[in-house]
Short mmCIF file of N, CA and C in Angstrom, two decimals:
data_model
loop_
_atom_site.label_atom_id
_atom_site.label_comp_id
_atom_site.label_asym_id
_atom_site.label_seq_id
_atom_site.Cartn_x
_atom_site.Cartn_y
_atom_site.Cartn_z
N MET A 1 13.20 43.95 -26.84
CA MET A 1 12.71 43.10 -27.89
C MET A 1 11.82 41.99 -27.31
N ARG A 2 10.78 41.64 -28.01
CA ARG A 2 9.87 40.60 -27.56
C ARG A 2 10.57 39.23 -27.65
N LYS A 3 10.29 38.40 -26.65
CA LYS A 3 11.01 37.14 -26.54
C LYS A 3 10.07 35.95 -26.73
N VAL A 4 10.63 34.91 -27.36
CA VAL A 4 9.92 33.65 -27.54
C VAL A 4 10.81 32.52 -27.04
N LEU A 5 10.19 31.57 -26.36
CA LEU A 5 10.88 30.38 -25.89
C LEU A 5 10.36 29.20 -26.70
N VAL A 6 11.28 28.46 -27.33
CA VAL A 6 10.92 27.25 -28.06
C VAL A 6 11.50 26.06 -27.29
N ILE A 7 10.62 25.11 -26.94
CA ILE A 7 11.05 23.89 -26.24
C ILE A 7 10.67 22.71 -27.14
N GLN A 8 11.68 22.04 -27.68
CA GLN A 8 11.41 20.99 -28.66
C GLN A 8 12.59 20.02 -28.66
N GLU A 9 12.30 18.74 -28.36
CA GLU A 9 13.37 17.74 -28.37
C GLU A 9 13.87 17.44 -29.78
N ASP A 10 12.97 17.43 -30.75
CA ASP A 10 13.34 17.15 -32.13
C ASP A 10 14.16 18.32 -32.68
N ILE A 11 15.45 18.10 -32.91
CA ILE A 11 16.36 19.17 -33.30
C ILE A 11 15.96 19.84 -34.61
N ILE A 12 15.43 19.09 -35.54
CA ILE A 12 15.02 19.68 -36.83
C ILE A 12 13.84 20.63 -36.64
N ILE A 13 12.82 20.17 -35.92
CA ILE A 13 11.66 21.05 -35.66
C ILE A 13 12.10 22.24 -34.82
N LEU A 14 12.99 22.01 -33.85
CA LEU A 14 13.51 23.11 -33.02
C LEU A 14 14.14 24.19 -33.90
N LYS A 15 15.01 23.80 -34.82
CA LYS A 15 15.69 24.77 -35.68
C LYS A 15 14.71 25.47 -36.63
N ILE A 16 13.73 24.74 -37.15
CA ILE A 16 12.72 25.35 -38.03
C ILE A 16 11.93 26.40 -37.27
N LEU A 17 11.47 26.06 -36.08
CA LEU A 17 10.69 27.01 -35.28
C LEU A 17 11.53 28.21 -34.84
N GLU A 18 12.80 27.95 -34.49
CA GLU A 18 13.69 29.03 -34.10
C GLU A 18 13.85 30.03 -35.25
N ARG A 19 14.03 29.51 -36.44
CA ARG A 19 14.18 30.36 -37.63
C ARG A 19 12.89 31.15 -37.90
N LEU A 20 11.75 30.48 -37.81
CA LEU A 20 10.46 31.14 -38.02
C LEU A 20 10.27 32.31 -37.05
N VAL A 21 10.63 32.09 -35.81
CA VAL A 21 10.50 33.13 -34.78
C VAL A 21 11.43 34.31 -35.05
N THR A 22 12.68 34.03 -35.36
CA THR A 22 13.63 35.12 -35.59
C THR A 22 13.32 35.91 -36.85
N VAL A 23 12.82 35.25 -37.88
CA VAL A 23 12.43 35.94 -39.11
C VAL A 23 11.29 36.92 -38.83
N ASN A 24 10.49 36.62 -37.81
CA ASN A 24 9.38 37.49 -37.44
C ASN A 24 9.77 38.49 -36.35
N HIS A 25 11.05 38.74 -36.23
CA HIS A 25 11.59 39.80 -35.37
C HIS A 25 11.36 39.60 -33.87
N PHE A 26 11.48 38.36 -33.43
CA PHE A 26 11.45 38.05 -32.00
C PHE A 26 12.84 37.59 -31.58
N ASP A 27 13.18 37.85 -30.34
CA ASP A 27 14.38 37.28 -29.75
C ASP A 27 13.99 35.85 -29.34
N CYS A 28 14.76 34.85 -29.78
CA CYS A 28 14.37 33.45 -29.54
C CYS A 28 15.36 32.72 -28.68
N LYS A 29 14.85 32.05 -27.67
CA LYS A 29 15.63 31.10 -26.87
C LYS A 29 15.10 29.73 -27.25
N ALA A 30 15.95 28.87 -27.80
CA ALA A 30 15.53 27.53 -28.23
C ALA A 30 16.26 26.49 -27.39
N ILE A 31 15.47 25.64 -26.71
CA ILE A 31 16.05 24.61 -25.85
C ILE A 31 15.39 23.27 -26.14
N ARG A 32 16.06 22.20 -25.75
CA ARG A 32 15.53 20.86 -26.04
C ARG A 32 14.77 20.25 -24.88
N SER A 33 14.89 20.84 -23.67
CA SER A 33 14.12 20.36 -22.52
C SER A 33 14.08 21.45 -21.45
N LEU A 34 13.19 21.27 -20.49
CA LEU A 34 13.09 22.24 -19.39
C LEU A 34 14.35 22.29 -18.56
N ASP A 35 15.16 21.22 -18.59
CA ASP A 35 16.41 21.20 -17.85
C ASP A 35 17.35 22.31 -18.28
N ALA A 36 17.20 22.79 -19.51
CA ALA A 36 18.07 23.84 -20.05
C ALA A 36 17.62 25.25 -19.66
N LEU A 37 16.52 25.38 -18.93
CA LEU A 37 16.06 26.70 -18.51
C LEU A 37 16.99 27.29 -17.46
N THR A 38 17.24 28.56 -17.57
CA THR A 38 18.03 29.24 -16.55
C THR A 38 17.08 30.00 -15.61
N ILE A 39 17.63 30.47 -14.51
CA ILE A 39 16.84 31.29 -13.59
C ILE A 39 16.37 32.55 -14.31
N GLU A 40 17.23 33.12 -15.14
CA GLU A 40 16.87 34.30 -15.92
C GLU A 40 15.67 34.02 -16.83
N ASP A 41 15.66 32.84 -17.46
CA ASP A 41 14.53 32.47 -18.32
C ASP A 41 13.24 32.41 -17.51
N GLN A 42 13.32 31.87 -16.31
CA GLN A 42 12.13 31.72 -15.47
C GLN A 42 11.63 33.07 -14.97
N GLU A 43 12.45 34.10 -15.08
CA GLU A 43 12.03 35.43 -14.66
C GLU A 43 11.66 36.30 -15.86
N SER A 44 11.87 35.78 -17.07
CA SER A 44 11.53 36.52 -18.29
C SER A 44 10.03 36.44 -18.52
N ASP A 45 9.52 37.43 -19.24
CA ASP A 45 8.11 37.38 -19.63
C ASP A 45 8.09 37.15 -21.14
N PHE A 46 7.88 35.92 -21.54
CA PHE A 46 7.90 35.57 -22.95
C PHE A 46 6.58 35.94 -23.62
N GLU A 47 6.67 36.50 -24.80
CA GLU A 47 5.49 36.77 -25.62
C GLU A 47 4.82 35.44 -25.98
N PHE A 48 5.65 34.46 -26.38
CA PHE A 48 5.18 33.12 -26.73
C PHE A 48 6.09 32.07 -26.16
N ILE A 49 5.49 30.94 -25.79
CA ILE A 49 6.22 29.70 -25.59
C ILE A 49 5.67 28.76 -26.64
N ILE A 50 6.56 28.21 -27.45
CA ILE A 50 6.19 27.23 -28.46
C ILE A 50 6.83 25.93 -28.02
N THR A 51 6.01 24.93 -27.67
CA THR A 51 6.56 23.73 -27.06
C THR A 51 5.93 22.45 -27.57
N ASP A 52 6.72 21.40 -27.50
CA ASP A 52 6.21 20.05 -27.69
C ASP A 52 5.57 19.64 -26.37
N ILE A 53 4.87 18.50 -26.37
CA ILE A 53 4.31 17.99 -25.12
C ILE A 53 4.79 16.58 -24.84
N LEU A 54 5.65 16.04 -25.72
CA LEU A 54 6.16 14.69 -25.56
C LEU A 54 7.58 14.72 -25.02
N PHE A 55 7.69 14.51 -23.72
CA PHE A 55 9.01 14.47 -23.08
C PHE A 55 9.03 13.27 -22.15
N GLU A 56 10.15 12.57 -22.15
CA GLU A 56 10.27 11.36 -21.35
C GLU A 56 10.09 11.67 -19.88
N GLY A 57 9.29 10.83 -19.22
CA GLY A 57 9.13 10.95 -17.77
C GLY A 57 8.04 11.88 -17.30
N ILE A 58 7.28 12.48 -18.21
CA ILE A 58 6.21 13.39 -17.79
C ILE A 58 5.05 13.31 -18.78
N ALA A 59 3.85 13.24 -18.24
CA ALA A 59 2.65 13.17 -19.07
C ALA A 59 2.43 14.51 -19.76
N PRO A 60 1.86 14.50 -20.97
CA PRO A 60 1.66 15.74 -21.73
C PRO A 60 0.94 16.85 -20.96
N LEU A 61 -0.16 16.51 -20.30
CA LEU A 61 -0.92 17.55 -19.59
C LEU A 61 -0.13 18.09 -18.40
N GLU A 62 0.61 17.21 -17.72
CA GLU A 62 1.45 17.64 -16.60
C GLU A 62 2.54 18.58 -17.10
N PHE A 63 3.12 18.26 -18.25
CA PHE A 63 4.19 19.10 -18.80
C PHE A 63 3.65 20.50 -19.09
N VAL A 64 2.48 20.59 -19.73
CA VAL A 64 1.88 21.89 -20.04
C VAL A 64 1.60 22.67 -18.75
N ALA A 65 1.05 22.00 -17.75
CA ALA A 65 0.76 22.66 -16.47
C ALA A 65 2.05 23.17 -15.83
N GLN A 66 3.12 22.40 -15.92
CA GLN A 66 4.41 22.80 -15.35
C GLN A 66 4.94 24.04 -16.08
N VAL A 67 4.90 24.02 -17.39
CA VAL A 67 5.37 25.17 -18.17
C VAL A 67 4.56 26.41 -17.82
N GLN A 68 3.26 26.27 -17.73
CA GLN A 68 2.41 27.42 -17.42
C GLN A 68 2.70 27.98 -16.04
N GLU A 69 3.03 27.11 -15.12
CA GLU A 69 3.28 27.53 -13.75
C GLU A 69 4.66 28.16 -13.56
N VAL A 70 5.67 27.63 -14.26
CA VAL A 70 7.06 27.99 -14.00
C VAL A 70 7.56 29.17 -14.85
N ILE A 71 7.02 29.34 -16.07
CA ILE A 71 7.59 30.32 -17.00
C ILE A 71 6.56 31.38 -17.34
N PRO A 72 6.82 32.65 -16.97
CA PRO A 72 5.87 33.72 -17.32
C PRO A 72 5.78 33.88 -18.85
N HIS A 73 4.54 33.93 -19.34
CA HIS A 73 4.31 34.06 -20.79
C HIS A 73 2.92 34.61 -21.06
N LYS A 74 2.73 35.10 -22.28
CA LYS A 74 1.42 35.61 -22.70
C LYS A 74 0.65 34.58 -23.52
N ASN A 75 1.36 33.82 -24.36
CA ASN A 75 0.72 32.86 -25.26
C ASN A 75 1.48 31.54 -25.27
N LEU A 76 0.73 30.44 -25.36
CA LEU A 76 1.35 29.12 -25.42
C LEU A 76 0.86 28.37 -26.65
N LEU A 77 1.82 27.99 -27.50
CA LEU A 77 1.52 27.20 -28.68
C LEU A 77 2.13 25.81 -28.51
N VAL A 78 1.35 24.78 -28.81
CA VAL A 78 1.84 23.41 -28.76
C VAL A 78 2.10 22.94 -30.18
N VAL A 79 3.31 22.47 -30.43
CA VAL A 79 3.70 21.89 -31.72
C VAL A 79 4.24 20.51 -31.41
N THR A 80 3.52 19.47 -31.88
CA THR A 80 3.85 18.11 -31.42
C THR A 80 3.61 17.03 -32.45
N ASN A 81 4.29 15.92 -32.25
CA ASN A 81 4.03 14.71 -33.04
C ASN A 81 2.77 13.99 -32.55
N MET A 82 2.31 14.35 -31.38
CA MET A 82 1.12 13.70 -30.80
C MET A 82 -0.12 14.45 -31.26
N GLY A 83 -0.72 13.98 -32.34
CA GLY A 83 -1.82 14.73 -32.93
C GLY A 83 -3.20 14.17 -32.71
N GLN A 84 -3.37 13.26 -31.74
CA GLN A 84 -4.69 12.69 -31.53
C GLN A 84 -5.69 13.75 -31.06
N ASP A 85 -6.92 13.63 -31.55
CA ASP A 85 -7.97 14.58 -31.18
C ASP A 85 -8.20 14.63 -29.68
N LYS A 86 -8.11 13.49 -29.00
CA LYS A 86 -8.34 13.44 -27.55
C LYS A 86 -7.34 14.35 -26.83
N ILE A 87 -6.07 14.22 -27.18
CA ILE A 87 -5.04 15.05 -26.55
C ILE A 87 -5.27 16.52 -26.87
N LYS A 88 -5.60 16.81 -28.13
CA LYS A 88 -5.85 18.19 -28.54
C LYS A 88 -6.99 18.79 -27.70
N LYS A 89 -8.07 18.06 -27.52
CA LYS A 89 -9.20 18.54 -26.71
C LYS A 89 -8.78 18.75 -25.25
N GLU A 90 -7.99 17.82 -24.72
CA GLU A 90 -7.53 17.95 -23.32
C GLU A 90 -6.62 19.16 -23.17
N ILE A 91 -5.75 19.40 -24.14
CA ILE A 91 -4.85 20.55 -24.07
C ILE A 91 -5.66 21.85 -24.14
N PHE A 92 -6.62 21.93 -25.07
CA PHE A 92 -7.43 23.13 -25.19
C PHE A 92 -8.34 23.35 -23.99
N ALA A 93 -8.63 22.28 -23.25
CA ALA A 93 -9.44 22.43 -22.03
C ALA A 93 -8.66 23.15 -20.93
N LEU A 94 -7.34 23.12 -21.03
CA LEU A 94 -6.50 23.88 -20.10
C LEU A 94 -6.66 25.36 -20.41
N LYS A 95 -6.37 26.21 -19.46
CA LYS A 95 -6.50 27.65 -19.72
C LYS A 95 -5.30 28.19 -20.47
N ASP A 96 -5.54 29.23 -21.21
CA ASP A 96 -4.48 30.00 -21.86
C ASP A 96 -3.66 29.24 -22.89
N ILE A 97 -4.30 28.41 -23.69
CA ILE A 97 -3.64 27.76 -24.81
C ILE A 97 -4.01 28.53 -26.08
N THR A 98 -3.00 29.05 -26.77
CA THR A 98 -3.24 29.87 -27.95
C THR A 98 -3.42 29.03 -29.21
N GLY A 99 -2.69 27.90 -29.30
CA GLY A 99 -2.79 27.07 -30.50
C GLY A 99 -2.22 25.69 -30.30
N PHE A 100 -2.68 24.74 -31.13
CA PHE A 100 -2.20 23.37 -31.10
C PHE A 100 -1.94 22.94 -32.54
N TYR A 101 -0.72 22.54 -32.85
CA TYR A 101 -0.34 22.17 -34.20
C TYR A 101 0.33 20.80 -34.16
N ALA A 102 -0.25 19.86 -34.90
CA ALA A 102 0.33 18.51 -34.98
C ALA A 102 1.22 18.42 -36.20
N VAL A 103 2.27 17.60 -36.08
CA VAL A 103 3.17 17.34 -37.20
C VAL A 103 2.43 16.48 -38.22
N PRO A 104 2.50 16.73 -39.50
CA PRO A 104 3.36 17.74 -40.13
C PRO A 104 2.79 19.14 -39.89
N ILE A 105 3.65 20.04 -39.48
CA ILE A 105 3.21 21.37 -39.10
C ILE A 105 3.05 22.29 -40.32
N ASP A 106 2.09 23.18 -40.19
CA ASP A 106 1.85 24.19 -41.21
C ASP A 106 2.51 25.48 -40.72
N LEU A 107 3.70 25.75 -41.24
CA LEU A 107 4.46 26.92 -40.77
C LEU A 107 3.73 28.23 -41.03
N ASP A 108 3.00 28.31 -42.13
CA ASP A 108 2.24 29.53 -42.43
C ASP A 108 1.20 29.80 -41.35
N GLU A 109 0.55 28.74 -40.89
CA GLU A 109 -0.47 28.89 -39.86
C GLU A 109 0.15 29.34 -38.53
N ILE A 110 1.29 28.74 -38.18
CA ILE A 110 1.98 29.14 -36.95
C ILE A 110 2.44 30.59 -37.06
N GLU A 111 3.00 30.95 -38.20
CA GLU A 111 3.46 32.32 -38.41
C GLU A 111 2.29 33.30 -38.30
N SER A 112 1.15 32.96 -38.88
CA SER A 112 -0.02 33.84 -38.80
C SER A 112 -0.47 34.02 -37.35
N THR A 113 -0.41 32.95 -36.56
CA THR A 113 -0.79 33.05 -35.14
C THR A 113 0.17 33.97 -34.41
N ILE A 114 1.46 33.79 -34.63
CA ILE A 114 2.46 34.64 -33.98
C ILE A 114 2.23 36.10 -34.32
N GLN A 115 1.99 36.38 -35.59
CA GLN A 115 1.78 37.76 -36.04
C GLN A 115 0.47 38.34 -35.48
N ALA A 116 -0.56 37.52 -35.39
CA ALA A 116 -1.86 38.00 -34.91
C ALA A 116 -1.84 38.36 -33.43
N TYR A 117 -1.08 37.63 -32.64
CA TYR A 117 -1.06 37.83 -31.19
C TYR A 117 0.04 38.78 -30.73
N SER A 118 0.88 39.21 -31.66
CA SER A 118 1.99 40.07 -31.22
C SER A 118 1.72 41.52 -31.52
#
């Protein structure tokens, strides 16, 4: 089964995204920080990583670079409370970013992206 990793500190958004992923027939691992990653997770090849970029102690671009380096994946979606255009442009300037969604999130748009890339 295709796997998705959701990394989101906000428990409500985490649960919403987890539900969206499972309804679309993906196996979902939902965690609140990178500290919760297991060795097995780091060896998995995720179809999608859906992540926030706001975590204490690490800059948003550094966090994205760390996720891209540490966790094998095909697509990376950012879902965040940090919706400034500057950050969005900087994130998209990185390689292999599939989508950027600022809160309030449009679940239909995220679902369409997941379906289109899977």
